[in-house]
Amino acid sequence: MSQFFLNSILKYDVFHFYFGNTLLPRYYDLPILKGINKKMVMHYGGSDIRQKSIAERKNKYTKVKVKDEKGIRHRISTVAKYIRTVIVGDYELYEYIQGYFKNVVIIRQAINIQDYKLAIPSLHKKVPLIIHAPSDKKFKGTEYILKAICKLKKDYNFHFKLINGINHEDAKKIYEEADIIVDQLFTGAHGVFSVEAMAMGKPVICHIREDLKNKYPKELPIISANPDTIYSVLKVLIEDAKLRHEIGKK
């Protein structure tokens, strides 16, 4: 048994676990913590609970990183034996743990906006810069984005940057230059990158499922797109500097 876990029992009253992980392998710590009345909460992040068989009922574009659905469900049900309250970032994730836990709390993806410089796209920029910064190219739909970019290059004048493998602070400086940011085309709900883009006043493209749109604020400025619509969505934004500026202001 890890020394850190033993020390934690003596030192802490509340245990906030993240991404389906706890302090000991196979959740051996959970019955111990419950037995000594420690308060526990699990914060799920996405791929730790996302299951294709559930996701594809409402989203034909869905992609998952983890294929072992039986293993995912086993881990969720094991956690549910000992933890009553879980946190997820949106209602897309809620569907995967619905019915397992007594309390499910939605806490949206959060950033410190003071760490981001507001840089709304110019009304007068004729050659816009499009940025895509995928954490996982297969999961974000990068293939379809690049196909749309190549097709658009035949008729429009714009710059495109694919950001990968640089530290976050350097990446943020590049994002500040963007006129259009593309997040992802598959999941059906936005992640942290979309929040960062909005904090900087950037028009951001991200696939939002139709049935989830009423779960977001009516004024949400994200432009939804999927593999079938990314070309036309980008085309409109490339053509219209005023639209880019107005969306950025929101």
mmCIF file of C-alpha atoms in Angstrom:
data_model
loop_
_atom_site.group_PDB
_atom_site.id
_atom_site.type_symbol
_atom_site.label_atom_id
_atom_site.label_comp_id
_atom_site.label_asym_id
_atom_site.label_seq_id
_atom_site.Cartn_x
_atom_site.Cartn_y
_atom_site.Cartn_z
ATOM 1 C CA MET A 1 0.000 0.000 0.000
ATOM 2 C CA SER A 2 1.474 3.358 -1.029
ATOM 3 C CA GLN A 3 2.922 5.582 1.656
ATOM 4 C CA PHE A 4 1.225 8.572 0.039
ATOM 5 C CA PHE A 5 -2.168 6.921 0.452
ATOM 6 C CA LEU A 6 -1.494 6.165 4.117
ATOM 7 C CA ASN A 7 -0.381 9.740 4.719
ATOM 8 C CA SER A 8 -3.434 11.047 2.852
ATOM 9 C CA ILE A 9 -5.811 9.144 5.109
ATOM 10 C CA LEU A 10 -4.379 10.985 8.099
ATOM 11 C CA LYS A 11 -4.138 14.375 6.412
ATOM 12 C CA TYR A 12 -7.246 14.822 4.231
ATOM 13 C CA ASP A 13 -10.997 14.726 4.762
ATOM 14 C CA VAL A 14 -12.139 15.118 1.137
ATOM 15 C CA PHE A 15 -10.807 13.139 -1.839
ATOM 16 C CA HIS A 16 -11.482 14.586 -5.299
ATOM 17 C CA PHE A 17 -10.528 12.009 -7.915
ATOM 18 C CA TYR A 18 -10.142 12.782 -11.614
ATOM 19 C CA PHE A 19 -10.512 10.942 -14.936
ATOM 20 C CA GLY A 20 -11.635 7.703 -13.337
ATOM 21 C CA ASN A 21 -8.419 7.271 -11.363
ATOM 22 C CA THR A 22 -7.896 6.926 -7.624
ATOM 23 C CA LEU A 23 -4.835 6.516 -5.412
ATOM 24 C CA LEU A 24 -4.505 2.722 -5.543
ATOM 25 C CA PRO A 25 -4.820 0.194 -8.398
ATOM 26 C CA ARG A 26 -8.225 -1.400 -9.042
ATOM 27 C CA TYR A 27 -9.926 1.049 -6.690
ATOM 28 C CA TYR A 28 -8.625 -0.776 -3.616
ATOM 29 C CA ASP A 29 -8.612 2.543 -1.764
ATOM 30 C CA LEU A 30 -12.329 3.265 -2.183
ATOM 31 C CA PRO A 31 -13.749 0.749 0.344
ATOM 32 C CA ILE A 32 -11.085 1.842 2.840
ATOM 33 C CA LEU A 33 -11.924 5.527 2.435
ATOM 34 C CA LYS A 34 -15.646 4.846 2.621
ATOM 35 C CA GLY A 35 -15.137 2.674 5.694
ATOM 36 C CA ILE A 36 -13.518 5.554 7.585
ATOM 37 C CA ASN A 37 -16.155 8.047 6.389
ATOM 38 C CA LYS A 38 -13.985 10.124 4.070
ATOM 39 C CA LYS A 39 -15.915 12.274 1.593
ATOM 40 C CA MET A 40 -15.217 11.393 -2.038
ATOM 41 C CA VAL A 41 -16.131 12.781 -5.449
ATOM 42 C CA MET A 42 -15.153 11.503 -8.892
ATOM 43 C CA HIS A 43 -14.614 13.987 -11.732
ATOM 44 C CA TYR A 44 -14.902 12.313 -15.136
ATOM 45 C CA GLY A 45 -13.227 13.942 -18.127
ATOM 46 C CA GLY A 46 -14.478 12.286 -21.322
ATOM 47 C CA SER A 47 -12.655 9.287 -22.763
ATOM 48 C CA ASP A 48 -12.731 7.620 -19.355
ATOM 49 C CA ILE A 49 -16.513 7.123 -19.698
ATOM 50 C CA ARG A 50 -17.440 7.743 -23.365
ATOM 51 C CA GLN A 51 -18.963 4.674 -25.049
ATOM 52 C CA LYS A 52 -19.578 4.484 -28.776
ATOM 53 C CA SER A 53 -22.715 2.339 -28.478
ATOM 54 C CA ILE A 54 -24.360 5.146 -26.495
ATOM 55 C CA ALA A 55 -22.830 8.092 -28.345
ATOM 56 C CA GLU A 56 -23.740 6.903 -31.843
ATOM 57 C CA ARG A 57 -27.452 6.786 -30.972
ATOM 58 C CA LYS A 58 -27.521 10.576 -31.295
ATOM 59 C CA ASN A 59 -24.323 11.347 -33.184
ATOM 60 C CA LYS A 60 -23.322 9.537 -36.373
ATOM 61 C CA TYR A 61 -19.955 11.316 -36.365
ATOM 62 C CA THR A 62 -18.862 10.109 -32.945
ATOM 63 C CA LYS A 63 -15.355 8.787 -32.338
ATOM 64 C CA VAL A 64 -14.057 7.169 -29.150
ATOM 65 C CA LYS A 65 -10.520 6.655 -27.909
ATOM 66 C CA VAL A 66 -11.266 3.651 -25.681
ATOM 67 C CA LYS A 67 -12.945 0.662 -27.369
ATOM 68 C CA ASP A 68 -13.376 -1.524 -24.267
ATOM 69 C CA GLU A 69 -16.940 -0.589 -23.296
ATOM 70 C CA LYS A 70 -17.282 -3.538 -20.920
ATOM 71 C CA GLY A 71 -14.207 -2.334 -19.051
ATOM 72 C CA ILE A 72 -15.511 1.241 -18.933
ATOM 73 C CA ARG A 73 -18.873 0.136 -17.529
ATOM 74 C CA HIS A 74 -17.157 -2.115 -14.982
ATOM 75 C CA ARG A 75 -15.006 0.769 -13.745
ATOM 76 C CA ILE A 76 -17.998 3.100 -13.523
ATOM 77 C CA SER A 77 -20.084 0.562 -11.598
ATOM 78 C CA THR A 78 -17.184 -0.158 -9.229
ATOM 79 C CA VAL A 79 -16.738 3.531 -8.453
ATOM 80 C CA ALA A 80 -20.506 3.870 -7.953
ATOM 81 C CA LYS A 81 -20.403 1.324 -5.107
ATOM 82 C CA TYR A 82 -18.375 3.734 -3.005
ATOM 83 C CA ILE A 83 -18.841 7.241 -4.415
ATOM 84 C CA ARG A 84 -22.252 8.921 -4.531
ATOM 85 C CA THR A 85 -21.383 12.171 -6.299
ATOM 86 C CA VAL A 86 -19.662 12.648 -9.652
ATOM 87 C CA ILE A 87 -18.806 15.677 -11.778
ATOM 88 C CA VAL A 88 -18.917 15.871 -15.572
ATOM 89 C CA GLY A 89 -18.267 18.807 -17.887
ATOM 90 C CA ASP A 90 -21.431 18.700 -20.008
ATOM 91 C CA TYR A 91 -24.619 16.831 -20.875
ATOM 92 C CA GLU A 92 -22.921 14.743 -23.564
ATOM 93 C CA LEU A 93 -20.874 13.098 -20.806
ATOM 94 C CA TYR A 94 -23.878 12.878 -18.486
ATOM 95 C CA GLU A 95 -25.436 10.237 -20.744
ATOM 96 C CA TYR A 96 -22.645 7.736 -20.041
ATOM 97 C CA ILE A 97 -23.010 7.745 -16.251
ATOM 98 C CA GLN A 98 -26.751 8.362 -15.966
ATOM 99 C CA GLY A 99 -28.324 5.923 -13.499
ATOM 100 C CA TYR A 100 -25.092 4.891 -11.784
ATOM 101 C CA PHE A 101 -24.750 7.643 -9.172
ATOM 102 C CA LYS A 102 -27.025 9.414 -6.699
ATOM 103 C CA ASN A 103 -25.715 12.873 -7.603
ATOM 104 C CA VAL A 104 -24.368 14.050 -10.965
ATOM 105 C CA VAL A 105 -23.104 17.629 -11.059
ATOM 106 C CA ILE A 106 -22.468 19.478 -14.325
ATOM 107 C CA ILE A 107 -19.482 21.831 -14.039
ATOM 108 C CA ARG A 108 -18.575 23.330 -17.391
ATOM 109 C CA GLN A 109 -14.986 23.457 -18.607
ATOM 110 C CA ALA A 110 -13.370 26.450 -16.927
ATOM 111 C CA ILE A 111 -10.332 28.629 -17.512
ATOM 112 C CA ASN A 112 -8.944 31.756 -15.878
ATOM 113 C CA ILE A 113 -9.860 34.362 -18.501
ATOM 114 C CA GLN A 114 -7.293 36.757 -17.050
ATOM 115 C CA ASP A 115 -4.669 34.465 -18.586
ATOM 116 C CA TYR A 116 -6.006 35.154 -22.085
ATOM 117 C CA LYS A 117 -5.624 38.282 -24.193
ATOM 118 C CA LEU A 118 -8.745 39.529 -25.961
ATOM 119 C CA ALA A 119 -7.884 39.811 -29.666
ATOM 120 C CA ILE A 120 -11.080 40.128 -31.722
ATOM 121 C CA PRO A 121 -10.533 39.628 -35.477
ATOM 122 C CA SER A 122 -10.117 42.837 -37.464
ATOM 123 C CA LEU A 123 -12.914 44.178 -39.637
ATOM 124 C CA HIS A 124 -10.395 45.007 -42.323
ATOM 125 C CA LYS A 125 -8.281 41.863 -42.601
ATOM 126 C CA LYS A 126 -8.553 40.522 -46.141
ATOM 127 C CA VAL A 127 -6.395 37.414 -45.704
ATOM 128 C CA PRO A 128 -7.639 35.604 -42.567
ATOM 129 C CA LEU A 129 -5.629 33.130 -40.521
ATOM 130 C CA ILE A 130 -7.300 29.813 -39.678
ATOM 131 C CA ILE A 131 -5.867 27.767 -36.810
ATOM 132 C CA HIS A 132 -6.483 24.156 -35.810
ATOM 133 C CA ALA A 133 -4.677 22.736 -32.773
ATOM 134 C CA PRO A 134 -5.733 19.109 -32.247
ATOM 135 C CA SER A 135 -4.726 17.216 -29.135
ATOM 136 C CA ASP A 136 -5.636 14.052 -31.072
ATOM 137 C CA LYS A 137 -5.979 14.316 -34.869
ATOM 138 C CA LYS A 138 -8.172 11.224 -35.257
ATOM 139 C CA PHE A 139 -10.482 12.280 -32.444
ATOM 140 C CA LYS A 140 -10.785 15.932 -33.538
ATOM 141 C CA GLY A 141 -11.538 15.353 -37.222
ATOM 142 C CA THR A 142 -8.295 16.838 -38.538
ATOM 143 C CA GLU A 143 -8.476 14.755 -41.729
ATOM 144 C CA TYR A 144 -11.747 16.421 -42.755
ATOM 145 C CA ILE A 145 -10.526 19.872 -41.765
ATOM 146 C CA LEU A 146 -7.419 19.499 -43.936
ATOM 147 C CA LYS A 147 -9.514 18.287 -46.880
ATOM 148 C CA ALA A 148 -11.741 21.366 -46.567
ATOM 149 C CA ILE A 149 -8.696 23.641 -46.311
ATOM 150 C CA CYS A 150 -7.157 22.153 -49.476
ATOM 151 C CA LYS A 151 -10.415 22.596 -51.372
ATOM 152 C CA LEU A 152 -10.861 26.190 -50.165
ATOM 153 C CA LYS A 153 -7.283 27.081 -51.121
ATOM 154 C CA LYS A 154 -8.261 26.704 -54.781
ATOM 155 C CA ASP A 155 -10.647 29.661 -54.600
ATOM 156 C CA TYR A 156 -9.753 31.748 -51.539
ATOM 157 C CA ASN A 157 -6.749 33.591 -50.151
ATOM 158 C CA PHE A 158 -6.116 32.747 -46.488
ATOM 159 C CA HIS A 159 -3.445 31.352 -44.198
ATOM 160 C CA PHE A 160 -3.722 28.107 -42.246
ATOM 161 C CA LYS A 161 -1.679 26.853 -39.296
ATOM 162 C CA LEU A 162 -1.839 23.362 -37.792
ATOM 163 C CA ILE A 163 -0.517 23.728 -34.249
ATOM 164 C CA ASN A 164 1.053 20.667 -32.680
ATOM 165 C CA GLY A 165 3.808 19.787 -30.240
ATOM 166 C CA ILE A 166 4.474 23.194 -28.686
ATOM 167 C CA ASN A 167 3.956 24.358 -25.104
ATOM 168 C CA HIS A 168 0.690 25.980 -24.129
ATOM 169 C CA GLU A 169 2.015 29.502 -23.580
ATOM 170 C CA ASP A 170 3.626 29.606 -27.020
ATOM 171 C CA ALA A 171 0.455 28.176 -28.562
ATOM 172 C CA LYS A 172 -1.667 30.897 -26.948
ATOM 173 C CA LYS A 173 0.453 33.582 -28.605
ATOM 174 C CA ILE A 174 -0.279 31.990 -31.976
ATOM 175 C CA TYR A 175 -4.004 31.713 -31.185
ATOM 176 C CA GLU A 176 -4.063 35.478 -30.582
ATOM 177 C CA GLU A 177 -3.243 36.000 -34.264
ATOM 178 C CA ALA A 178 -6.115 33.809 -35.479
ATOM 179 C CA ASP A 179 -9.219 35.039 -37.267
ATOM 180 C CA ILE A 180 -10.890 31.625 -37.192
ATOM 181 C CA ILE A 181 -10.225 28.699 -34.838
ATOM 182 C CA VAL A 182 -11.361 25.139 -35.540
ATOM 183 C CA ASP A 183 -11.753 22.874 -32.495
ATOM 184 C CA GLN A 184 -13.304 19.496 -33.404
ATOM 185 C CA LEU A 185 -15.914 17.919 -35.696
ATOM 186 C CA PHE A 186 -16.966 14.692 -33.974
ATOM 187 C CA THR A 187 -17.876 14.789 -30.292
ATOM 188 C CA GLY A 188 -21.020 16.918 -30.303
ATOM 189 C CA ALA A 189 -19.961 19.085 -27.352
ATOM 190 C CA HIS A 190 -17.191 21.626 -26.915
ATOM 191 C CA GLY A 191 -14.028 21.225 -24.867
ATOM 192 C CA VAL A 192 -11.513 23.535 -23.244
ATOM 193 C CA PHE A 193 -10.012 24.695 -26.553
ATOM 194 C CA SER A 194 -13.323 26.254 -27.591
ATOM 195 C CA VAL A 195 -13.516 28.048 -24.243
ATOM 196 C CA GLU A 196 -9.991 29.391 -24.746
ATOM 197 C CA ALA A 197 -10.893 30.608 -28.232
ATOM 198 C CA MET A 198 -14.010 32.399 -26.989
ATOM 199 C CA ALA A 199 -12.023 34.005 -24.168
ATOM 200 C CA MET A 200 -9.732 35.512 -26.808
ATOM 201 C CA GLY A 201 -12.673 36.765 -28.859
ATOM 202 C CA LYS A 202 -12.209 34.299 -31.705
ATOM 203 C CA PRO A 203 -14.907 32.738 -33.886
ATOM 204 C CA VAL A 204 -14.567 29.048 -33.073
ATOM 205 C CA ILE A 205 -15.912 26.094 -35.029
ATOM 206 C CA CYS A 206 -16.911 23.000 -33.057
ATOM 207 C CA HIS A 207 -19.473 20.258 -33.545
ATOM 208 C CA ILE A 208 -22.399 20.772 -31.146
ATOM 209 C CA ARG A 209 -25.117 18.124 -31.287
ATOM 210 C CA GLU A 210 -28.527 19.528 -32.232
ATOM 211 C CA ASP A 211 -30.243 17.912 -29.252
ATOM 212 C CA LEU A 212 -27.701 19.465 -26.855
ATOM 213 C CA LYS A 213 -27.893 23.050 -28.109
ATOM 214 C CA ASN A 214 -30.696 23.897 -25.678
ATOM 215 C CA LYS A 215 -28.384 22.876 -22.823
ATOM 216 C CA TYR A 216 -26.076 25.782 -23.646
ATOM 217 C CA PRO A 217 -26.763 29.520 -23.307
ATOM 218 C CA LYS A 218 -28.807 30.863 -26.244
ATOM 219 C CA GLU A 219 -26.062 33.368 -27.029
ATOM 220 C CA LEU A 220 -23.312 30.705 -27.289
ATOM 221 C CA PRO A 221 -21.162 32.010 -30.180
ATOM 222 C CA ILE A 222 -19.698 28.649 -31.239
ATOM 223 C CA ILE A 223 -20.304 27.867 -34.918
ATOM 224 C CA SER A 224 -21.285 24.214 -35.203
ATOM 225 C CA ALA A 225 -19.846 22.102 -38.015
ATOM 226 C CA ASN A 226 -19.327 18.433 -38.799
ATOM 227 C CA PRO A 227 -17.367 16.569 -41.504
ATOM 228 C CA ASP A 228 -20.178 17.207 -44.002
ATOM 229 C CA THR A 229 -20.478 20.958 -43.348
ATOM 230 C CA ILE A 230 -16.958 22.131 -42.435
ATOM 231 C CA TYR A 231 -16.216 23.342 -45.983
ATOM 232 C CA SER A 232 -19.318 25.544 -46.224
ATOM 233 C CA VAL A 233 -18.924 26.875 -42.659
ATOM 234 C CA LEU A 234 -15.304 27.858 -43.270
ATOM 235 C CA LYS A 235 -16.233 29.379 -46.642
ATOM 236 C CA VAL A 236 -18.740 31.763 -45.051
ATOM 237 C CA LEU A 237 -16.249 32.897 -42.401
ATOM 238 C CA ILE A 238 -13.401 33.341 -44.883
ATOM 239 C CA GLU A 239 -15.598 35.550 -47.062
ATOM 240 C CA ASP A 240 -16.964 37.775 -44.295
ATOM 241 C CA ALA A 241 -14.588 39.783 -42.069
ATOM 242 C CA LYS A 242 -17.528 41.612 -40.485
ATOM 243 C CA LEU A 243 -19.109 38.309 -39.451
ATOM 244 C CA ARG A 244 -15.823 37.128 -37.926
ATOM 245 C CA HIS A 245 -15.578 40.391 -35.994
ATOM 246 C CA GLU A 246 -19.188 40.288 -34.763
ATOM 247 C CA ILE A 247 -18.958 36.659 -33.618
ATOM 248 C CA GLY A 248 -15.677 37.419 -31.857
ATOM 249 C CA LYS A 249 -17.308 40.293 -29.947
ATOM 250 C CA LYS A 250 -19.881 37.918 -28.469
#
